[in-house]
């Protein structure tokens, strides 16, 4: 990641502020995404685990880690997001599980010792903001994870974003040109759109993520989309959410669907668990 790319990402999340907290609660699809993330994370965290949280943002998953019994070193590239993390957790039970908060770039985890953590959590797509350094970044996350431990994270999904936001993609292609749009669809790199102040990231296909993990000395041992059916009609989702029994059933079906191999590329994000080579099977 170039210095300017890093600065652009930091500026974006500094400005985005508390909207990052609301992103997973402001609408029904966001609440489904939160549940998909929560249940995926719960498969891998054990009480007493020491966790490095990278790209922690305002604290949604810091609180989840605390509820699962972990102790957490909370980090983010954005000082504003770190301050919001403390603000949201202050006075609650989760704050007692936070060891400390530090401004950390996912591309530089050199301050941490080999095998220092039982698990690394990288939700919110920090590897999608590492661009050319994503492989080195993942290698660094694997380095600080103990033998047998996991890096659990998410990246933005190229195919799912294209599918879900097709009207916006068509409009963007009209503005930037079809050749540039083709380049974005080939590489997943939104920097090609030339927006110096907006949101840029690298989106992945699952096969790209698997190749990245292998090059970094790891292997994807579990993956899921976020979301699948919940990216459909908002009115239908609202009707389901209004009925507790139907909502519980829907969530079970949705979470199972998100883990189907044919669906993993179909959400706006790909969740993954990555272990060093010769990993345990989950």
PDB file of C-alpha atoms in Angstrom:
ATOM      1  CA  UNK A   1       0.000   0.000   0.000  1.00  0.00           C
ATOM      2  CA  UNK A   2       1.469   3.328  -0.995  1.00  0.00           C
ATOM      3  CA  UNK A   3       1.753   6.072   1.604  1.00  0.00           C
ATOM      4  CA  UNK A   4      -0.969   8.051  -0.178  1.00  0.00           C
ATOM      5  CA  UNK A   5      -3.310   5.031  -0.278  1.00  0.00           C
ATOM      6  CA  UNK A   6      -2.773   4.565   3.453  1.00  0.00           C
ATOM      7  CA  UNK A   7      -3.520   8.239   4.088  1.00  0.00           C
ATOM      8  CA  UNK A   8      -6.659   8.066   1.961  1.00  0.00           C
ATOM      9  CA  UNK A   9      -7.971   5.066   3.907  1.00  0.00           C
ATOM     10  CA  UNK A  10      -7.229   6.777   7.226  1.00  0.00           C
ATOM     11  CA  UNK A  11      -8.932   9.994   6.080  1.00  0.00           C
ATOM     12  CA  UNK A  12     -11.970   8.064   4.917  1.00  0.00           C
ATOM     13  CA  UNK A  13     -12.516   6.290   8.232  1.00  0.00           C
ATOM     14  CA  UNK A  14     -11.664   9.361  10.284  1.00  0.00           C
ATOM     15  CA  UNK A  15     -14.423  11.183   8.367  1.00  0.00           C
ATOM     16  CA  UNK A  16     -16.812   8.205   8.338  1.00  0.00           C
ATOM     17  CA  UNK A  17     -16.761   8.321  12.124  1.00  0.00           C
ATOM     18  CA  UNK A  18     -19.672   6.769  13.992  1.00  0.00           C
ATOM     19  CA  UNK A  19     -21.448   5.777  10.774  1.00  0.00           C
ATOM     20  CA  UNK A  20     -19.261   2.673  10.990  1.00  0.00           C
ATOM     21  CA  UNK A  21     -21.060   1.750  14.237  1.00  0.00           C
ATOM     22  CA  UNK A  22     -24.456   2.224  12.578  1.00  0.00           C
ATOM     23  CA  UNK A  23     -23.535   0.287   9.417  1.00  0.00           C
ATOM     24  CA  UNK A  24     -24.442  -3.063  11.000  1.00  0.00           C
ATOM     25  CA  UNK A  25     -27.607  -1.950  12.747  1.00  0.00           C
ATOM     26  CA  UNK A  26     -29.188   0.741  10.579  1.00  0.00           C
ATOM     27  CA  UNK A  27     -31.195  -1.589   8.336  1.00  0.00           C
ATOM     28  CA  UNK A  28     -32.367  -5.188   8.278  1.00  0.00           C
ATOM     29  CA  UNK A  29     -29.647  -6.411   5.908  1.00  0.00           C
ATOM     30  CA  UNK A  30     -27.033  -4.873   8.194  1.00  0.00           C
ATOM     31  CA  UNK A  31     -28.478  -6.692  11.189  1.00  0.00           C
ATOM     32  CA  UNK A  32     -28.350  -9.967   9.261  1.00  0.00           C
ATOM     33  CA  UNK A  33     -24.717  -9.258   8.366  1.00  0.00           C
ATOM     34  CA  UNK A  34     -23.933  -8.631  12.031  1.00  0.00           C
ATOM     35  CA  UNK A  35     -25.445 -11.994  12.956  1.00  0.00           C
ATOM     36  CA  UNK A  36     -23.547 -13.786  10.172  1.00  0.00           C
ATOM     37  CA  UNK A  37     -20.283 -12.234  11.414  1.00  0.00           C
ATOM     38  CA  UNK A  38     -21.084 -13.004  15.068  1.00  0.00           C
ATOM     39  CA  UNK A  39     -21.822 -16.672  14.493  1.00  0.00           C
ATOM     40  CA  UNK A  40     -18.816 -17.165  12.238  1.00  0.00           C
ATOM     41  CA  UNK A  41     -16.553 -15.626  14.894  1.00  0.00           C
ATOM     42  CA  UNK A  42     -18.075 -17.728  17.690  1.00  0.00           C
ATOM     43  CA  UNK A  43     -16.925 -20.908  15.919  1.00  0.00           C
ATOM     44  CA  UNK A  44     -13.273 -20.051  16.577  1.00  0.00           C
ATOM     45  CA  UNK A  45     -12.926 -18.002  19.809  1.00  0.00           C
ATOM     46  CA  UNK A  46     -12.554 -19.802  23.120  1.00  0.00           C
ATOM     47  CA  UNK A  47     -12.790 -18.347  26.646  1.00  0.00           C
ATOM     48  CA  UNK A  48      -9.374 -17.143  27.742  1.00  0.00           C
ATOM     49  CA  UNK A  49      -8.086 -16.533  24.206  1.00  0.00           C
ATOM     50  CA  UNK A  50      -5.829 -13.520  23.760  1.00  0.00           C
ATOM     51  CA  UNK A  51      -6.901 -11.754  20.561  1.00  0.00           C
ATOM     52  CA  UNK A  52      -5.333  -9.059  18.408  1.00  0.00           C
ATOM     53  CA  UNK A  53      -8.187  -7.133  16.777  1.00  0.00           C
ATOM     54  CA  UNK A  54      -7.033  -5.331  13.627  1.00  0.00           C
ATOM     55  CA  UNK A  55      -9.282  -2.662  12.110  1.00  0.00           C
ATOM     56  CA  UNK A  56     -11.490  -2.801  15.182  1.00  0.00           C
ATOM     57  CA  UNK A  57     -13.473   0.314  14.333  1.00  0.00           C
ATOM     58  CA  UNK A  58     -15.948   1.600  16.904  1.00  0.00           C
ATOM     59  CA  UNK A  59     -16.261  -1.665  18.803  1.00  0.00           C
ATOM     60  CA  UNK A  60     -19.032  -3.899  17.489  1.00  0.00           C
ATOM     61  CA  UNK A  61     -16.783  -6.954  17.452  1.00  0.00           C
ATOM     62  CA  UNK A  62     -14.623  -5.858  20.364  1.00  0.00           C
ATOM     63  CA  UNK A  63     -17.771  -6.316  22.436  1.00  0.00           C
ATOM     64  CA  UNK A  64     -18.447  -9.685  20.800  1.00  0.00           C
ATOM     65  CA  UNK A  65     -14.921 -10.885  21.580  1.00  0.00           C
ATOM     66  CA  UNK A  66     -15.346  -9.816  25.195  1.00  0.00           C
ATOM     67  CA  UNK A  67     -18.660 -11.670  25.422  1.00  0.00           C
ATOM     68  CA  UNK A  68     -16.907 -14.798  24.138  1.00  0.00           C
ATOM     69  CA  UNK A  69     -14.400 -14.550  26.988  1.00  0.00           C
ATOM     70  CA  UNK A  70     -11.382 -13.195  25.110  1.00  0.00           C
ATOM     71  CA  UNK A  71      -8.906 -10.538  26.192  1.00  0.00           C
ATOM     72  CA  UNK A  72      -8.254  -8.063  23.398  1.00  0.00           C
ATOM     73  CA  UNK A  73      -5.547  -5.774  22.101  1.00  0.00           C
ATOM     74  CA  UNK A  74      -7.636  -3.323  20.061  1.00  0.00           C
ATOM     75  CA  UNK A  75      -6.064  -1.651  17.017  1.00  0.00           C
ATOM     76  CA  UNK A  76      -7.118   0.485  14.085  1.00  0.00           C
ATOM     77  CA  UNK A  77      -5.471   2.642  11.440  1.00  0.00           C
ATOM     78  CA  UNK A  78      -7.865   5.487  12.302  1.00  0.00           C
ATOM     79  CA  UNK A  79      -7.351   7.359  15.595  1.00  0.00           C
ATOM     80  CA  UNK A  80     -10.973   8.537  15.325  1.00  0.00           C
ATOM     81  CA  UNK A  81     -12.242   4.951  15.174  1.00  0.00           C
ATOM     82  CA  UNK A  82     -10.100   4.000  18.173  1.00  0.00           C
ATOM     83  CA  UNK A  83     -11.534   6.894  20.176  1.00  0.00           C
ATOM     84  CA  UNK A  84     -15.058   5.784  19.227  1.00  0.00           C
ATOM     85  CA  UNK A  85     -14.196   2.246  20.278  1.00  0.00           C
ATOM     86  CA  UNK A  86     -13.346   3.482  23.755  1.00  0.00           C
ATOM     87  CA  UNK A  87     -16.413   5.724  23.851  1.00  0.00           C
ATOM     88  CA  UNK A  88     -18.818   2.902  22.962  1.00  0.00           C
ATOM     89  CA  UNK A  89     -17.308   0.413  25.405  1.00  0.00           C
ATOM     90  CA  UNK A  90     -16.626   2.769  28.309  1.00  0.00           C
ATOM     91  CA  UNK A  91     -18.673   1.876  31.362  1.00  0.00           C
ATOM     92  CA  UNK A  92     -19.717  -1.524  30.016  1.00  0.00           C
ATOM     93  CA  UNK A  93     -18.585  -5.017  30.893  1.00  0.00           C
ATOM     94  CA  UNK A  94     -16.631  -5.380  27.624  1.00  0.00           C
ATOM     95  CA  UNK A  95     -14.147  -2.651  28.535  1.00  0.00           C
ATOM     96  CA  UNK A  96     -12.625  -4.852  31.244  1.00  0.00           C
ATOM     97  CA  UNK A  97     -11.539  -7.294  28.513  1.00  0.00           C
ATOM     98  CA  UNK A  98      -9.555  -4.653  26.579  1.00  0.00           C
ATOM     99  CA  UNK A  99      -5.831  -4.785  27.381  1.00  0.00           C
ATOM    100  CA  UNK A 100      -5.017  -1.602  25.463  1.00  0.00           C
ATOM    101  CA  UNK A 101      -5.736   0.331  22.283  1.00  0.00           C
ATOM    102  CA  UNK A 102      -3.110   1.188  19.669  1.00  0.00           C
ATOM    103  CA  UNK A 103      -2.985   2.851  16.259  1.00  0.00           C
ATOM    104  CA  UNK A 104      -1.713   0.053  14.028  1.00  0.00           C
ATOM    105  CA  UNK A 105      -1.531  -0.389  10.266  1.00  0.00           C
ATOM    106  CA  UNK A 106      -2.406  -3.944   9.170  1.00  0.00           C
ATOM    107  CA  UNK A 107       0.697  -3.751   6.966  1.00  0.00           C
ATOM    108  CA  UNK A 108       3.005  -3.386   9.997  1.00  0.00           C
ATOM    109  CA  UNK A 109       2.520  -5.700  12.976  1.00  0.00           C
ATOM    110  CA  UNK A 110       6.238  -5.793  13.763  1.00  0.00           C
ATOM    111  CA  UNK A 111       5.671  -4.533  17.326  1.00  0.00           C
ATOM    112  CA  UNK A 112       4.132  -7.902  18.262  1.00  0.00           C
ATOM    113  CA  UNK A 113       6.080 -11.077  19.035  1.00  0.00           C
ATOM    114  CA  UNK A 114       5.888 -14.332  17.106  1.00  0.00           C
ATOM    115  CA  UNK A 115       2.927 -16.397  18.295  1.00  0.00           C
ATOM    116  CA  UNK A 116       1.835 -13.753  20.796  1.00  0.00           C
ATOM    117  CA  UNK A 117      -1.899 -14.204  20.189  1.00  0.00           C
ATOM    118  CA  UNK A 118      -4.273 -17.149  20.146  1.00  0.00           C
ATOM    119  CA  UNK A 119      -6.291 -15.538  17.361  1.00  0.00           C
ATOM    120  CA  UNK A 120      -6.216 -12.448  15.169  1.00  0.00           C
ATOM    121  CA  UNK A 121      -9.517 -10.844  14.171  1.00  0.00           C
ATOM    122  CA  UNK A 122      -9.500  -8.709  11.018  1.00  0.00           C
ATOM    123  CA  UNK A 123     -13.166  -7.936  10.359  1.00  0.00           C
ATOM    124  CA  UNK A 124     -14.174  -4.851   8.406  1.00  0.00           C
ATOM    125  CA  UNK A 125     -11.881  -5.766   5.522  1.00  0.00           C
ATOM    126  CA  UNK A 126      -8.474  -4.417   6.618  1.00  0.00           C
ATOM    127  CA  UNK A 127      -6.745  -6.682   4.080  1.00  0.00           C
ATOM    128  CA  UNK A 128      -8.878  -5.053   1.379  1.00  0.00           C
ATOM    129  CA  UNK A 129      -7.162  -1.763   2.268  1.00  0.00           C
ATOM    130  CA  UNK A 130      -3.636  -3.218   2.121  1.00  0.00           C
ATOM    131  CA  UNK A 131      -3.639  -3.365  -1.697  1.00  0.00           C
ATOM    132  CA  UNK A 132      -0.219  -4.537  -2.972  1.00  0.00           C
ATOM    133  CA  UNK A 133       0.897  -5.335   0.584  1.00  0.00           C
ATOM    134  CA  UNK A 134      -2.031  -7.642   1.388  1.00  0.00           C
ATOM    135  CA  UNK A 135       0.118 -10.788   1.190  1.00  0.00           C
ATOM    136  CA  UNK A 136       2.789  -9.377   3.466  1.00  0.00           C
ATOM    137  CA  UNK A 137       0.084  -8.117   5.816  1.00  0.00           C
ATOM    138  CA  UNK A 138      -1.527 -11.552   6.086  1.00  0.00           C
ATOM    139  CA  UNK A 139       1.896 -13.139   6.572  1.00  0.00           C
ATOM    140  CA  UNK A 140       2.454 -10.741   9.476  1.00  0.00           C
ATOM    141  CA  UNK A 141      -0.911 -11.648  11.023  1.00  0.00           C
ATOM    142  CA  UNK A 142      -0.095 -15.348  10.760  1.00  0.00           C
ATOM    143  CA  UNK A 143       3.318 -14.708  12.339  1.00  0.00           C
ATOM    144  CA  UNK A 144       1.842 -13.212  15.513  1.00  0.00           C
ATOM    145  CA  UNK A 145      -0.677 -16.059  15.846  1.00  0.00           C
ATOM    146  CA  UNK A 146       0.364 -19.095  17.898  1.00  0.00           C
ATOM    147  CA  UNK A 147       0.791 -22.496  16.206  1.00  0.00           C
ATOM    148  CA  UNK A 148      -2.687 -23.866  15.657  1.00  0.00           C
ATOM    149  CA  UNK A 149      -4.225 -20.415  15.980  1.00  0.00           C
ATOM    150  CA  UNK A 150      -6.240 -18.651  13.314  1.00  0.00           C
ATOM    151  CA  UNK A 151      -6.567 -15.362  11.499  1.00  0.00           C
ATOM    152  CA  UNK A 152     -10.302 -14.707  11.173  1.00  0.00           C
ATOM    153  CA  UNK A 153     -11.275 -11.837   8.926  1.00  0.00           C
ATOM    154  CA  UNK A 154     -13.246 -10.455   6.029  1.00  0.00           C
ATOM    155  CA  UNK A 155     -12.553  -8.926   2.650  1.00  0.00           C
ATOM    156  CA  UNK A 156     -14.830  -7.107   0.235  1.00  0.00           C
ATOM    157  CA  UNK A 157     -16.304  -9.468  -2.366  1.00  0.00           C
ATOM    158  CA  UNK A 158     -15.832  -8.482  -6.010  1.00  0.00           C
ATOM    159  CA  UNK A 159     -18.589 -10.615  -7.498  1.00  0.00           C
ATOM    160  CA  UNK A 160     -21.061  -9.988  -4.691  1.00  0.00           C
ATOM    161  CA  UNK A 161     -20.572  -6.225  -4.766  1.00  0.00           C
ATOM    162  CA  UNK A 162     -20.943  -6.209  -8.554  1.00  0.00           C
ATOM    163  CA  UNK A 163     -24.171  -8.212  -8.301  1.00  0.00           C
ATOM    164  CA  UNK A 164     -25.717  -6.296  -5.415  1.00  0.00           C
ATOM    165  CA  UNK A 165     -24.753  -2.794  -6.528  1.00  0.00           C
ATOM    166  CA  UNK A 166     -25.207  -3.298 -10.285  1.00  0.00           C
ATOM    167  CA  UNK A 167     -27.172  -0.057 -10.866  1.00  0.00           C
ATOM    168  CA  UNK A 168     -24.377   1.945  -9.213  1.00  0.00           C
ATOM    169  CA  UNK A 169     -21.721   0.025 -11.140  1.00  0.00           C
ATOM    170  CA  UNK A 170     -23.492   0.823 -14.425  1.00  0.00           C
ATOM    171  CA  UNK A 171     -23.629   4.514 -13.515  1.00  0.00           C
ATOM    172  CA  UNK A 172     -19.985   4.511 -12.441  1.00  0.00           C
ATOM    173  CA  UNK A 173     -18.959   2.859 -15.717  1.00  0.00           C
ATOM    174  CA  UNK A 174     -20.711   5.649 -17.626  1.00  0.00           C
ATOM    175  CA  UNK A 175     -18.655   8.196 -15.672  1.00  0.00           C
ATOM    176  CA  UNK A 176     -15.229   6.542 -15.747  1.00  0.00           C
ATOM    177  CA  UNK A 177     -15.502   4.629 -19.033  1.00  0.00           C
ATOM    178  CA  UNK A 178     -16.063   0.968 -19.793  1.00  0.00           C
ATOM    179  CA  UNK A 179     -12.337   0.233 -20.166  1.00  0.00           C
ATOM    180  CA  UNK A 180     -11.691   1.444 -16.608  1.00  0.00           C
ATOM    181  CA  UNK A 181     -14.694  -0.491 -15.360  1.00  0.00           C
ATOM    182  CA  UNK A 182     -13.324  -3.620 -17.056  1.00  0.00           C
ATOM    183  CA  UNK A 183     -10.021  -3.038 -15.251  1.00  0.00           C
ATOM    184  CA  UNK A 184     -11.787  -2.777 -11.892  1.00  0.00           C
ATOM    185  CA  UNK A 185     -13.719  -5.985 -12.549  1.00  0.00           C
ATOM    186  CA  UNK A 186     -10.475  -7.735 -13.499  1.00  0.00           C
ATOM    187  CA  UNK A 187      -8.406  -6.555 -10.545  1.00  0.00           C
ATOM    188  CA  UNK A 188     -10.966  -5.635  -7.878  1.00  0.00           C
ATOM    189  CA  UNK A 189      -8.982  -2.426  -7.252  1.00  0.00           C
ATOM    190  CA  UNK A 190     -11.246   0.605  -6.825  1.00  0.00           C
ATOM    191  CA  UNK A 191      -8.293   2.981  -6.957  1.00  0.00           C
ATOM    192  CA  UNK A 192      -8.652   2.810 -10.740  1.00  0.00           C
ATOM    193  CA  UNK A 193     -11.788   4.942 -10.535  1.00  0.00           C
ATOM    194  CA  UNK A 194      -9.535   7.887  -9.624  1.00  0.00           C
ATOM    195  CA  UNK A 195     -11.489   9.126  -6.591  1.00  0.00           C
ATOM    196  CA  UNK A 196      -8.948  10.864  -4.376  1.00  0.00           C
ATOM    197  CA  UNK A 197     -11.253  11.397  -1.389  1.00  0.00           C
ATOM    198  CA  UNK A 198     -13.852   8.626  -1.472  1.00  0.00           C
ATOM    199  CA  UNK A 199     -13.905   4.990  -0.514  1.00  0.00           C
ATOM    200  CA  UNK A 200     -11.276   2.823  -2.198  1.00  0.00           C
ATOM    201  CA  UNK A 201     -10.392  -0.789  -1.509  1.00  0.00           C
ATOM    202  CA  UNK A 202      -9.445  -4.019  -3.237  1.00  0.00           C
ATOM    203  CA  UNK A 203     -12.268  -6.500  -3.685  1.00  0.00           C
ATOM    204  CA  UNK A 204     -11.545 -10.237  -3.873  1.00  0.00           C
ATOM    205  CA  UNK A 205     -12.885 -13.394  -5.440  1.00  0.00           C
ATOM    206  CA  UNK A 206     -12.646 -16.385  -3.118  1.00  0.00           C
ATOM    207  CA  UNK A 207     -10.018 -17.909  -5.380  1.00  0.00           C
ATOM    208  CA  UNK A 208      -7.947 -14.707  -5.062  1.00  0.00           C
ATOM    209  CA  UNK A 209      -8.210 -14.918  -1.283  1.00  0.00           C
ATOM    210  CA  UNK A 210      -7.158 -18.575  -1.293  1.00  0.00           C
ATOM    211  CA  UNK A 211      -4.139 -17.737  -3.469  1.00  0.00           C
ATOM    212  CA  UNK A 212      -3.222 -14.835  -1.196  1.00  0.00           C
ATOM    213  CA  UNK A 213      -3.357 -17.109   1.853  1.00  0.00           C
ATOM    214  CA  UNK A 214      -1.207 -19.762   0.193  1.00  0.00           C
ATOM    215  CA  UNK A 215       1.413 -17.185  -0.845  1.00  0.00           C
ATOM    216  CA  UNK A 216       1.483 -15.918   2.759  1.00  0.00           C
ATOM    217  CA  UNK A 217       2.138 -19.419   4.124  1.00  0.00           C
ATOM    218  CA  UNK A 218      -1.438 -20.087   5.163  1.00  0.00           C
ATOM    219  CA  UNK A 219      -4.573 -21.892   4.083  1.00  0.00           C
ATOM    220  CA  UNK A 220      -8.254 -20.924   4.162  1.00  0.00           C
ATOM    221  CA  UNK A 221      -9.944 -23.494   6.427  1.00  0.00           C
ATOM    222  CA  UNK A 222     -13.429 -21.943   6.524  1.00  0.00           C
ATOM    223  CA  UNK A 223     -15.276 -19.277   4.534  1.00  0.00           C
ATOM    224  CA  UNK A 224     -18.727 -17.725   4.264  1.00  0.00           C
ATOM    225  CA  UNK A 225     -20.507 -14.972   2.418  1.00  0.00           C
ATOM    226  CA  UNK A 226     -22.147 -12.010   4.061  1.00  0.00           C
ATOM    227  CA  UNK A 227     -24.989 -11.843   3.066  1.00  0.00           C
ATOM    228  CA  UNK A 228     -26.905 -14.112   0.666  1.00  0.00           C
ATOM    229  CA  UNK A 229     -30.729 -14.037   0.572  1.00  0.00           C
ATOM    230  CA  UNK A 230     -30.622 -10.978   2.838  1.00  0.00           C
ATOM    231  CA  UNK A 231     -29.298  -8.937  -0.096  1.00  0.00           C
ATOM    232  CA  UNK A 232     -32.764  -9.286  -1.651  1.00  0.00           C
ATOM    233  CA  UNK A 233     -36.003  -7.395  -1.105  1.00  0.00           C
ATOM    234  CA  UNK A 234     -35.893  -5.149   2.029  1.00  0.00           C
ATOM    235  CA  UNK A 235     -39.671  -5.354   2.461  1.00  0.00           C
ATOM    236  CA  UNK A 236     -39.612  -9.139   2.630  1.00  0.00           C
ATOM    237  CA  UNK A 237     -36.794  -8.967   5.172  1.00  0.00           C
ATOM    238  CA  UNK A 238     -38.708  -6.481   7.328  1.00  0.00           C
ATOM    239  CA  UNK A 239     -41.764  -8.766   7.349  1.00  0.00           C
ATOM    240  CA  UNK A 240     -39.623 -11.692   8.466  1.00  0.00           C
ATOM    241  CA  UNK A 241     -37.914  -9.663  11.197  1.00  0.00           C
ATOM    242  CA  UNK A 242     -41.315  -8.632  12.588  1.00  0.00           C
ATOM    243  CA  UNK A 243     -42.133 -12.275  13.388  1.00  0.00           C
ATOM    244  CA  UNK A 244     -39.631 -13.702  15.939  1.00  0.00           C
ATOM    245  CA  UNK A 245     -40.205 -17.337  14.983  1.00  0.00           C
ATOM    246  CA  UNK A 246     -39.924 -16.744  11.236  1.00  0.00           C
ATOM    247  CA  UNK A 247     -36.893 -14.492  11.801  1.00  0.00           C
ATOM    248  CA  UNK A 248     -35.045 -17.140  13.801  1.00  0.00           C
ATOM    249  CA  UNK A 249     -35.764 -19.697  11.089  1.00  0.00           C
ATOM    250  CA  UNK A 250     -34.643 -17.294   8.360  1.00  0.00           C
ATOM    251  CA  UNK A 251     -31.348 -16.579  10.121  1.00  0.00           C
ATOM    252  CA  UNK A 252     -30.598 -20.292  10.416  1.00  0.00           C
ATOM    253  CA  UNK A 253     -31.256 -20.773   6.701  1.00  0.00           C
ATOM    254  CA  UNK A 254     -29.311 -17.638   5.762  1.00  0.00           C
ATOM    255  CA  UNK A 255     -26.228 -18.552   7.782  1.00  0.00           C
ATOM    256  CA  UNK A 256     -26.234 -22.081   6.346  1.00  0.00           C
ATOM    257  CA  UNK A 257     -26.603 -20.689   2.810  1.00  0.00           C
ATOM    258  CA  UNK A 258     -23.720 -18.249   3.315  1.00  0.00           C
ATOM    259  CA  UNK A 259     -21.397 -21.196   3.957  1.00  0.00           C
ATOM    260  CA  UNK A 260     -22.316 -23.067   0.774  1.00  0.00           C
ATOM    261  CA  UNK A 261     -19.373 -23.135  -1.663  1.00  0.00           C
ATOM    262  CA  UNK A 262     -21.557 -21.738  -4.429  1.00  0.00           C
ATOM    263  CA  UNK A 263     -22.601 -18.777  -2.289  1.00  0.00           C
ATOM    264  CA  UNK A 264     -19.272 -17.672  -0.793  1.00  0.00           C
ATOM    265  CA  UNK A 265     -18.581 -15.233  -3.640  1.00  0.00           C
ATOM    266  CA  UNK A 266     -22.147 -13.922  -3.651  1.00  0.00           C
ATOM    267  CA  UNK A 267     -22.238 -11.582  -0.638  1.00  0.00           C
ATOM    268  CA  UNK A 268     -20.796  -8.111  -0.242  1.00  0.00           C
ATOM    269  CA  UNK A 269     -18.056  -9.574   1.998  1.00  0.00           C
ATOM    270  CA  UNK A 270     -16.207 -12.879   2.244  1.00  0.00           C
ATOM    271  CA  UNK A 271     -15.552 -14.082   5.788  1.00  0.00           C
ATOM    272  CA  UNK A 272     -12.620 -16.426   6.265  1.00  0.00           C
ATOM    273  CA  UNK A 273     -10.549 -18.325   8.779  1.00  0.00           C
ATOM    274  CA  UNK A 274      -6.908 -18.777   7.807  1.00  0.00           C
ATOM    275  CA  UNK A 275      -4.353 -21.046   9.489  1.00  0.00           C
ATOM    276  CA  UNK A 276      -0.713 -21.676   8.819  1.00  0.00           C
ATOM    277  CA  UNK A 277      -0.057 -24.604   6.481  1.00  0.00           C
ATOM    278  CA  UNK A 278      -1.157 -28.027   7.752  1.00  0.00           C
ATOM    279  CA  UNK A 279      -4.098 -26.470   9.635  1.00  0.00           C
ATOM    280  CA  UNK A 280      -6.718 -28.205  11.780  1.00  0.00           C
ATOM    281  CA  UNK A 281      -9.994 -28.989   9.997  1.00  0.00           C
ATOM    282  CA  UNK A 282     -13.120 -27.124  11.103  1.00  0.00           C
TER     283      UNK A 282
END
